[in-house]
Tab-separated table of C-alpha atoms in Angstrom:
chain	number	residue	atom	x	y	z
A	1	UNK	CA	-15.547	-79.118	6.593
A	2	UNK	CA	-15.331	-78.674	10.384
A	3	UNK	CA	-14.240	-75.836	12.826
A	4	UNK	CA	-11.051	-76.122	14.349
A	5	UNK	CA	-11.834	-76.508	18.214
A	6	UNK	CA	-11.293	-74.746	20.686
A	7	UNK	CA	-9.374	-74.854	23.980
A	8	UNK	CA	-9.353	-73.952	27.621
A	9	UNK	CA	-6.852	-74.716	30.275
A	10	UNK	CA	-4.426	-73.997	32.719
A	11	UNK	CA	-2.214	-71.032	33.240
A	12	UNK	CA	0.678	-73.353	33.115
A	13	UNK	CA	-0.846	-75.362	30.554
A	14	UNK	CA	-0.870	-72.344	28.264
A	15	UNK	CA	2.671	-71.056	29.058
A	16	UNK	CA	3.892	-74.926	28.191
A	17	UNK	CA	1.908	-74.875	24.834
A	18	UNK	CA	3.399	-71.441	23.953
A	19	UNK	CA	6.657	-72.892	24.950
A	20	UNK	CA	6.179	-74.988	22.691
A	21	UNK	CA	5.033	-73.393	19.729
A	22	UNK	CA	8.040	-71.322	20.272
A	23	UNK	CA	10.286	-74.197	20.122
A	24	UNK	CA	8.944	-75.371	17.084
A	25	UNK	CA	8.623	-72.089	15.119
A	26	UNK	CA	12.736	-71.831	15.862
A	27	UNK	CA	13.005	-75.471	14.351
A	28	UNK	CA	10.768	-74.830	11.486
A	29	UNK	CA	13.240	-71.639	10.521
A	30	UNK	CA	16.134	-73.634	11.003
A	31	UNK	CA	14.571	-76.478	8.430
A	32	UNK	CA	14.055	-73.147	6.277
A	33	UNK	CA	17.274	-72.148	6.374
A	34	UNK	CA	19.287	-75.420	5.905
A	35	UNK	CA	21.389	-76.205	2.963
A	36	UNK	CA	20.503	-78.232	-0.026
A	37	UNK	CA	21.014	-82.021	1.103
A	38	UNK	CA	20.267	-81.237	4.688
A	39	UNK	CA	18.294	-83.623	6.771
A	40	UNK	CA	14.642	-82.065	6.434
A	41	UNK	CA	12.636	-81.872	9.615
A	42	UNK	CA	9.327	-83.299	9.890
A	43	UNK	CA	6.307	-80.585	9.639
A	44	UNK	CA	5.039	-78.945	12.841
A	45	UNK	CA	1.502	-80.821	14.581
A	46	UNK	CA	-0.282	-77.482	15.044
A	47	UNK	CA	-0.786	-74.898	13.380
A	48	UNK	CA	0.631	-71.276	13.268
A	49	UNK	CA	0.683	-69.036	16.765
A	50	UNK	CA	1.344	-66.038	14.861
A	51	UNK	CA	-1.019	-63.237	15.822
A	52	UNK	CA	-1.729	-61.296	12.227
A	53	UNK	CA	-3.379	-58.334	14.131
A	54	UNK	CA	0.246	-56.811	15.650
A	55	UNK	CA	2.279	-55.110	13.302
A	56	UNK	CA	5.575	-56.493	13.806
A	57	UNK	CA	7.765	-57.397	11.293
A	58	UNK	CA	8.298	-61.390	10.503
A	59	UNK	CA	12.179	-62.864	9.984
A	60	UNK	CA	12.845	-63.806	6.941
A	61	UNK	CA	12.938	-66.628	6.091
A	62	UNK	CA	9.072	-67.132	7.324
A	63	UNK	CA	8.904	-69.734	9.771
A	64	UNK	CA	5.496	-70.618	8.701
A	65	UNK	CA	6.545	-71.765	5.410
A	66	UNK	CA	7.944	-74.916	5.941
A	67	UNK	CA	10.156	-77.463	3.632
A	68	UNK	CA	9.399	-81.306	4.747
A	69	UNK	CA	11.569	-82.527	2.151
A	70	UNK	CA	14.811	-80.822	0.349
A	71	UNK	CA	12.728	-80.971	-2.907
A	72	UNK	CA	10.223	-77.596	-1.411
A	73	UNK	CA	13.063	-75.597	-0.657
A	74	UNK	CA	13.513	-73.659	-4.128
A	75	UNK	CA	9.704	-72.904	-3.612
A	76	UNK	CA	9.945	-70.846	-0.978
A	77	UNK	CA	10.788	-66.985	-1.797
A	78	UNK	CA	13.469	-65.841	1.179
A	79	UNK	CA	12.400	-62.486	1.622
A	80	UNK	CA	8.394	-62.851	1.658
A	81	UNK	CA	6.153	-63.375	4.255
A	82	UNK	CA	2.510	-64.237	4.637
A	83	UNK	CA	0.008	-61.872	4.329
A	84	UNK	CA	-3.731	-61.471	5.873
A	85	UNK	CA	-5.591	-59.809	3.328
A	86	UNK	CA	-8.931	-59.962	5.541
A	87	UNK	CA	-10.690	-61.243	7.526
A	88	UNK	CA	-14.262	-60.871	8.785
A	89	UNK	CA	-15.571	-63.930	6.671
A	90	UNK	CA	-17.464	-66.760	8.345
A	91	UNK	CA	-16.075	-70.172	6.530
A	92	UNK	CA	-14.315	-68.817	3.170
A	93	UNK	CA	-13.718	-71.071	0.253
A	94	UNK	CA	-13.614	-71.222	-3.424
A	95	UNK	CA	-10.936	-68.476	-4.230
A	96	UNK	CA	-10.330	-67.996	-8.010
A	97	UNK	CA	-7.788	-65.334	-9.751
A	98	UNK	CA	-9.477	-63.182	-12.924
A	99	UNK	CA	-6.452	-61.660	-14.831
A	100	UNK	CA	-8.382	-59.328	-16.932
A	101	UNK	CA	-10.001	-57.788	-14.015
A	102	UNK	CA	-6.461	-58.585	-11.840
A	103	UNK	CA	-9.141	-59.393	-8.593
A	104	UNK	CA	-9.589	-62.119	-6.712
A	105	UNK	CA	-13.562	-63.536	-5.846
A	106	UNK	CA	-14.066	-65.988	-3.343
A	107	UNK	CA	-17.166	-67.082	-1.643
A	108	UNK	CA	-18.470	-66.692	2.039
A	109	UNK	CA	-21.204	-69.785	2.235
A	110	UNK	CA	-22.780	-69.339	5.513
A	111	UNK	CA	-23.157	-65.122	4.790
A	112	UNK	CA	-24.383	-66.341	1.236
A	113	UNK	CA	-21.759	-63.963	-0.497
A	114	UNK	CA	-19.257	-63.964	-2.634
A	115	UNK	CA	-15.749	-61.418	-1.843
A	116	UNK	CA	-13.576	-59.832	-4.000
A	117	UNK	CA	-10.012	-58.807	-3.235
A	118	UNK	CA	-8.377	-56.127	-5.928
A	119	UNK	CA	-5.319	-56.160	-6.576
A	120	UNK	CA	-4.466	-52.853	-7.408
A	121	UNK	CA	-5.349	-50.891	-3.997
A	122	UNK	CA	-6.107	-54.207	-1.779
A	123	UNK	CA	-9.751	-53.370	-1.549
A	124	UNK	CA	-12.306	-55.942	-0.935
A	125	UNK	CA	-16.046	-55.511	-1.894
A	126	UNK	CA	-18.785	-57.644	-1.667
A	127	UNK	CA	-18.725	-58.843	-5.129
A	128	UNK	CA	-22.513	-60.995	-5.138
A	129	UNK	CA	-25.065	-61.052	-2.425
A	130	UNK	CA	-27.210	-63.521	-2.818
A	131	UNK	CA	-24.981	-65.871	-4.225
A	132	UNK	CA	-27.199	-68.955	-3.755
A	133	UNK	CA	-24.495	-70.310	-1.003
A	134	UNK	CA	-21.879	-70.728	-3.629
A	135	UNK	CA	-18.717	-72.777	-2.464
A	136	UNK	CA	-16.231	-73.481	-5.057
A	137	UNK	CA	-15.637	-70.514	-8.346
A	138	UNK	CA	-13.730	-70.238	-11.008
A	139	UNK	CA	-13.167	-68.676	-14.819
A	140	UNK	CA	-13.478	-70.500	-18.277
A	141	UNK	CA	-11.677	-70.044	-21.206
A	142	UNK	CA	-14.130	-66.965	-22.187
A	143	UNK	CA	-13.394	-65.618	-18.806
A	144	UNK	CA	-17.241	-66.208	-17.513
A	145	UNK	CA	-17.358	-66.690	-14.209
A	146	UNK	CA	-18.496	-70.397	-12.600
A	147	UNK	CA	-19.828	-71.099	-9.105
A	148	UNK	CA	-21.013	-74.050	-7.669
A	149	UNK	CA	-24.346	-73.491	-5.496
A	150	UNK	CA	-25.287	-75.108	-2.170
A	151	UNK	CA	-28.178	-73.089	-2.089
A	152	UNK	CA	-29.592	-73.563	-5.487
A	153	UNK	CA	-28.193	-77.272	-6.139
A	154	UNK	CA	-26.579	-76.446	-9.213
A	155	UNK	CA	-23.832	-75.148	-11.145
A	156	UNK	CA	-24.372	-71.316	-12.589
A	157	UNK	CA	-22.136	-69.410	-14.987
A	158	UNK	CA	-22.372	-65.659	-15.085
A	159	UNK	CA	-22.740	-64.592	-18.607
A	160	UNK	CA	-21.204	-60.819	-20.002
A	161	UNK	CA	-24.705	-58.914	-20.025
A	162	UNK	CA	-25.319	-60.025	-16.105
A	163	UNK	CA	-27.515	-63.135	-16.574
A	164	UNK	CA	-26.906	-66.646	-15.227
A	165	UNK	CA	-27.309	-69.717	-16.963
A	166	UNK	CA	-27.472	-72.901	-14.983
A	167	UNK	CA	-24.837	-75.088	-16.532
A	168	UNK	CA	-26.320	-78.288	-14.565
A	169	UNK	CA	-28.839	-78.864	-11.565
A	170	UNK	CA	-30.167	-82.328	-12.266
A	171	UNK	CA	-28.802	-86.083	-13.128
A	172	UNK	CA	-31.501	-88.272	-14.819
A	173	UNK	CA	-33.841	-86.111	-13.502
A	174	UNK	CA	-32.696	-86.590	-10.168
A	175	UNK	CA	-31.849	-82.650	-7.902
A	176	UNK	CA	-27.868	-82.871	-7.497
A	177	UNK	CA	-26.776	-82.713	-3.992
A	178	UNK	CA	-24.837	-79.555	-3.606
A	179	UNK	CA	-21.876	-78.565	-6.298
A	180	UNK	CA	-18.512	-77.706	-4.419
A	181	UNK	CA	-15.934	-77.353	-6.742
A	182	UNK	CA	-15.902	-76.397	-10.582
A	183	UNK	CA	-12.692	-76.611	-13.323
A	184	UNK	CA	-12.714	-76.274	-16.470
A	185	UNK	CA	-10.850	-78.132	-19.913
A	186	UNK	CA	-9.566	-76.651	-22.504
A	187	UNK	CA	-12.007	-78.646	-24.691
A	188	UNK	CA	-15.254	-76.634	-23.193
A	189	UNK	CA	-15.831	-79.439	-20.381
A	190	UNK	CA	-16.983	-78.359	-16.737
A	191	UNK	CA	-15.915	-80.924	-14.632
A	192	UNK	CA	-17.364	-80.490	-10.983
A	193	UNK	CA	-17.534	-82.201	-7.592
A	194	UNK	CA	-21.054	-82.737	-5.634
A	195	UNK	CA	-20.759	-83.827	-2.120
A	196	UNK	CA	-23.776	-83.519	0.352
A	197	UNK	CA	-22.516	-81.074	2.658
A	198	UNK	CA	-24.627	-78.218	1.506
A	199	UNK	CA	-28.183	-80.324	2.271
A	200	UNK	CA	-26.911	-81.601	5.617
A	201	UNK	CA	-28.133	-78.646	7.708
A	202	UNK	CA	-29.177	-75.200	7.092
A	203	UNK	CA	-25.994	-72.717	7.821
A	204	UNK	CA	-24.554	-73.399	4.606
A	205	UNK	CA	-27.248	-74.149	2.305
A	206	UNK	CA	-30.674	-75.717	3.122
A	207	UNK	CA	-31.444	-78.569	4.566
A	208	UNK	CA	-32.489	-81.537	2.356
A	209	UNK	CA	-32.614	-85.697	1.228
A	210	UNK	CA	-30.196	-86.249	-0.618
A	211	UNK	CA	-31.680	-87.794	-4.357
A	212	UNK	CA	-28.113	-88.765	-5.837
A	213	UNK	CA	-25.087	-90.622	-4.561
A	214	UNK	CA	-21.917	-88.164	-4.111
A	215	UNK	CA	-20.399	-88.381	-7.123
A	216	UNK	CA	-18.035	-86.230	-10.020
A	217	UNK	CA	-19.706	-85.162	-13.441
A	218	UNK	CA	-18.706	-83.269	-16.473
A	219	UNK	CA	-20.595	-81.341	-18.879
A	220	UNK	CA	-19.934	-81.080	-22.429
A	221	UNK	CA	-18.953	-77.273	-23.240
A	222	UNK	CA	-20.742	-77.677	-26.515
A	223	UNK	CA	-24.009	-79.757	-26.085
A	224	UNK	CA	-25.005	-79.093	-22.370
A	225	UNK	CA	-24.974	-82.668	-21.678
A	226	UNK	CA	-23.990	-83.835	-18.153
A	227	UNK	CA	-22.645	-87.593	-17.439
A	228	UNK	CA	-21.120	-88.926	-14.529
A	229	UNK	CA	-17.478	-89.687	-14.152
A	230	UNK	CA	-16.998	-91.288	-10.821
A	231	UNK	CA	-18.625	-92.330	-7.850
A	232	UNK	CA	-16.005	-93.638	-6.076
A	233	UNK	CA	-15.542	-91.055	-3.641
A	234	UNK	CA	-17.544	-90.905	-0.630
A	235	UNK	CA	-17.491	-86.709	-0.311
A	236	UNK	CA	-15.480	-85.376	-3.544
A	237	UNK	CA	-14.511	-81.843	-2.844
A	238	UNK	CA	-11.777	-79.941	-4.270
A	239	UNK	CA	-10.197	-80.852	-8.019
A	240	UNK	CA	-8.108	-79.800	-10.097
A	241	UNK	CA	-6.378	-81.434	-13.527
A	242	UNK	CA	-2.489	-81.859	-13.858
A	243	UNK	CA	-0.219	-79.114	-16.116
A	244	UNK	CA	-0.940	-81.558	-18.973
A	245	UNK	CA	-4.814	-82.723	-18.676
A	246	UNK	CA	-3.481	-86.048	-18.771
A	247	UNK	CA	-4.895	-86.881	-15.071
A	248	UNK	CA	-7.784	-85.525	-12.709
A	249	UNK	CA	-6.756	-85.257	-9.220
A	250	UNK	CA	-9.778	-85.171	-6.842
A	251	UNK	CA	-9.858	-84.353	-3.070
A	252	UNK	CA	-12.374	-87.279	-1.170
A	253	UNK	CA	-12.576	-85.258	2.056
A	254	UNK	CA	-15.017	-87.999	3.431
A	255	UNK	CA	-12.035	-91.080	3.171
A	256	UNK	CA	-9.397	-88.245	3.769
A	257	UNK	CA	-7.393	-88.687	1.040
A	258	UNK	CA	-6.332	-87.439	-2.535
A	259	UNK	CA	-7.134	-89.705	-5.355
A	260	UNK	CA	-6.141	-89.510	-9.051
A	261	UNK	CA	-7.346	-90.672	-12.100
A	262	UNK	CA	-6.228	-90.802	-15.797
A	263	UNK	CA	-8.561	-88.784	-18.450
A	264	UNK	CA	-9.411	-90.333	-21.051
A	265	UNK	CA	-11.159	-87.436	-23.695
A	266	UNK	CA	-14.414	-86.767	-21.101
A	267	UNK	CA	-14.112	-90.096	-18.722
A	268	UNK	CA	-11.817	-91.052	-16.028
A	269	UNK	CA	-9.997	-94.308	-15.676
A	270	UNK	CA	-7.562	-96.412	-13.405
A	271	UNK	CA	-8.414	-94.090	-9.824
A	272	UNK	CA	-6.167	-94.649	-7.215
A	273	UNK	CA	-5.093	-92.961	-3.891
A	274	UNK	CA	-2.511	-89.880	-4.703
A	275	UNK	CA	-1.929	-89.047	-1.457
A	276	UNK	CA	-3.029	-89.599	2.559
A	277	UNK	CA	-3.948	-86.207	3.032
A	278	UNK	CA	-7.241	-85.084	3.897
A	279	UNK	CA	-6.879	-81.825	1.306
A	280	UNK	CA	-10.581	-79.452	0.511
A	281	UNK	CA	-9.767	-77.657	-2.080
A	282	UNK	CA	-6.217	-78.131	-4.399
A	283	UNK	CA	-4.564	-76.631	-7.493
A	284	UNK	CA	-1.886	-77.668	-9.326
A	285	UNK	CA	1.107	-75.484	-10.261
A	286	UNK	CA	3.184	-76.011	-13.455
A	287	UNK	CA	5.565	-78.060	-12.372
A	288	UNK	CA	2.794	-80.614	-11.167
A	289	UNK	CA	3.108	-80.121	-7.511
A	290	UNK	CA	-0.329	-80.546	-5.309
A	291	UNK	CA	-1.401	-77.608	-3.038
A	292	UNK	CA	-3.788	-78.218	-0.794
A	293	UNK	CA	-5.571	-76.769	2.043
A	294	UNK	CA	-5.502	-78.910	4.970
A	295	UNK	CA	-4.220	-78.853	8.369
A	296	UNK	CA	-2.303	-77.422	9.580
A	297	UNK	CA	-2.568	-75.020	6.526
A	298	UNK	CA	-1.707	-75.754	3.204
A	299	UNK	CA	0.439	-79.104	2.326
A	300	UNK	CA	2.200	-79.166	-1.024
A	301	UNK	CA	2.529	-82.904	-2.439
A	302	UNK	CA	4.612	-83.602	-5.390
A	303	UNK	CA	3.431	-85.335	-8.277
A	304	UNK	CA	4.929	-88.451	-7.040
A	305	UNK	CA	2.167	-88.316	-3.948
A	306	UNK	CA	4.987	-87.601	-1.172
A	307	UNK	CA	4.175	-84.216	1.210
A	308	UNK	CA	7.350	-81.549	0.452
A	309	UNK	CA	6.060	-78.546	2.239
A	310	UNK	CA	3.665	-77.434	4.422
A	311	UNK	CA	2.404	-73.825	4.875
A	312	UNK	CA	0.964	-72.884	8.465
A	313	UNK	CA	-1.993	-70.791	9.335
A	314	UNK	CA	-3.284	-69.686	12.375
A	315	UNK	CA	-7.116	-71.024	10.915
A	316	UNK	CA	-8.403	-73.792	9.218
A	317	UNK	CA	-7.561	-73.265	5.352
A	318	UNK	CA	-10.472	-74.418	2.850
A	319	UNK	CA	-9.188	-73.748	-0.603
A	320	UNK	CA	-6.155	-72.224	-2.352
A	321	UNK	CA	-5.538	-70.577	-6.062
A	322	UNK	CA	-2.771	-69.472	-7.653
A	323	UNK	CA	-3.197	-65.386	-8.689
A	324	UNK	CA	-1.480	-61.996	-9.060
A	325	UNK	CA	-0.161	-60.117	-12.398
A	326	UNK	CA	2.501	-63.132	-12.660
A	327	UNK	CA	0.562	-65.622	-11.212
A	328	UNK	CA	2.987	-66.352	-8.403
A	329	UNK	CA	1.160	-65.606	-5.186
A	330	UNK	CA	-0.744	-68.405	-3.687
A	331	UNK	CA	-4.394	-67.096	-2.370
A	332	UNK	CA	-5.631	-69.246	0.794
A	333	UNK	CA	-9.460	-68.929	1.868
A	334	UNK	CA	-8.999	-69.749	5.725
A	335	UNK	CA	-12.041	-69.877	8.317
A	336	UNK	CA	-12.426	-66.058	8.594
A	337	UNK	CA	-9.834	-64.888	6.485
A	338	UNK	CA	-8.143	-64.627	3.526
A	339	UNK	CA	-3.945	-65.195	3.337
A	340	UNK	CA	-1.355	-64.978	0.649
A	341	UNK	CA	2.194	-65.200	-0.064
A	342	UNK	CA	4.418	-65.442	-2.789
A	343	UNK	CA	5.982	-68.673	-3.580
A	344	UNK	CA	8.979	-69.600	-6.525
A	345	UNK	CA	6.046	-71.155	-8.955
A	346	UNK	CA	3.349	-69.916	-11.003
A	347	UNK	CA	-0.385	-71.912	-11.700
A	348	UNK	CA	-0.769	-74.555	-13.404
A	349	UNK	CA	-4.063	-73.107	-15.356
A	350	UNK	CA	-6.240	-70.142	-15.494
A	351	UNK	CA	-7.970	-70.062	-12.456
């Protein structure tokens, strides 16, 4: 969960890396643009150049939505274009979609704040302040709220009449490290990741030993009780369960890579890599495609593991969700700012 860096150089340096961002902004359009069966052309090193703050228009097809492989082409909407929603954020993550309310929330660690984005007039509010450093949110099947805390250690739903109930904060009486990302089954379950980044220093969380071994739990819906599905992760962050339930794909941010596991009713089983790709937070959509934000903005895997598509951003992208009255526009948390566009897919699941 770094920064990107930062640059200085040369006059001509500059003019010879704008040169060739140009270069490869024409080739991504032409990639775009090709024919079914074309010869795809690998995905640009860098990310985006594009300078959201002018107001000139963007060709269509958008050159920052680019197809690796012939197989991301009928994603990509011709005549849409990415959008910055806002931006003023310090690191955003954990963007989740509520339908009832038609708004998006997503959380701003280091400010200790969670965002909201609504849909009908585009206005964004500061939806929770304090919100314990929460990282990763999303909605059950009641449409209650979930958060993960770096602040308070623990995992918090917000219940109707305002109060929050701490879904889990402890393993065998041991202080979690800090929760990152949170999904829910349709069988009650609250699966969740639990990396240490929140205790390593005190601009996202607080500072703190860490008590527990990173690791992946679920809690049972019904009884409260928390177990431990996996350890074999070195930093789980982002998650998210196929269209089916059938398999658990987890982001492991700390080997960068994207592993996957079978479920098997509330325990995992035969984990292997899903993809090189050193994804934060992913969703699936229904067709069982992997989006992910990483460098140099979002990558889209299929389910076979192989990278179709990438989407580039001008920032680092954390997270992404799937929102919107039909559930076709993809939400990206980015560094400062949040981005959307609509793509030729709707989410997999709720939130």
């Amino acid at each position: 969960m770094s920064q990107t860096a930062t640059h200085t150089g040369s006059i001509l340096g500059r003019r010879s890396f704008l040169g060739a961002a140009l270069a490869v902004a024409a080739a991504a359009r032409a990639a775009a643009q090709a024919p079914a069966g074309a010869q795809a052309l690998p995905a640009a090193p860098g990310p985006s150049t594009r300078d959201y703050s002018r107001l000139e228009p963007t060709p269509y097809p958008d050159p920052d939505l680019i197809a690796t492989d012939p197989r991301f082409r009928p994603y990509i909407v011709f005549n849409t274009s990415i959008k910055r929603l806002y931006t003023g954020t310090s690191w955003a993550e954990g963007p989740a979609w509520n339908g009832v309310g038609r708004y998006l929330v997503w959380s701003d660690i280091p400010a200790d704040s969670q965002m909201r984005w609504i849909e009908e007039d585009s206005r964004v509010t500061t939806f929770r302040k304090p919100s314990g450093y929460s990282n990763g949110n999303t909605f059950d099947y009641e449409g209650r709220q979930l958060s993960g805390e770096h602040g308070g250690r623990r995992v918090v739903r917000y219940e109707p009449n305002g109060t929050i109930t701490t879904i889990a904060d402890r393993f065998q009486g041991k202080r979690l490290n800090s929760p990152n990302d949170v999904v829910v089954h349709p069988d009650g379950g609250i699966w969740f990741t639990d990396p240490s980044y929140g205790i390593n220093g005190n601009y996202e969380g607080f500072r703190a030993e860490s008590e527990t071994k990173e690791a992946v739990y679920r809690v049972d819906g019904k009884n409260g009780q928390i177990q431990k599905v996996t350890d074999e992760v070195r930093q789980p962050n982002g998650l998210c369960f196929s269209p089916d339930y059938k398999k658990l794909y987890i982001a492991d941010t700390g080997a960068g890579e994207i592993k996957v596991w079978d479920v098997d009713g509330a325990a995992l089983k035969s984990g292997k890599r899903f993809a090189a790709v050193g994804g934060d937070g992913i969703r699936c959509d229904v067709d069982g495609n992997v989006w992910a934000g990483a460098r140099p903005g979002v990558q889209i895997m299929a389910a076979t593991g192989e990278t179709i598509g990438t989407i580039r951003l001008p920032e680092t992208c954390a997270n992404v969700c799937f929102g919107g009255t039909k559930r076709n526009r993809l939400f990206m948390t980015a560094s400062q700012s949040l981005y959307a566009v609509y793509v030729n897919t709707t989410g997999a699941h709720i939130a």
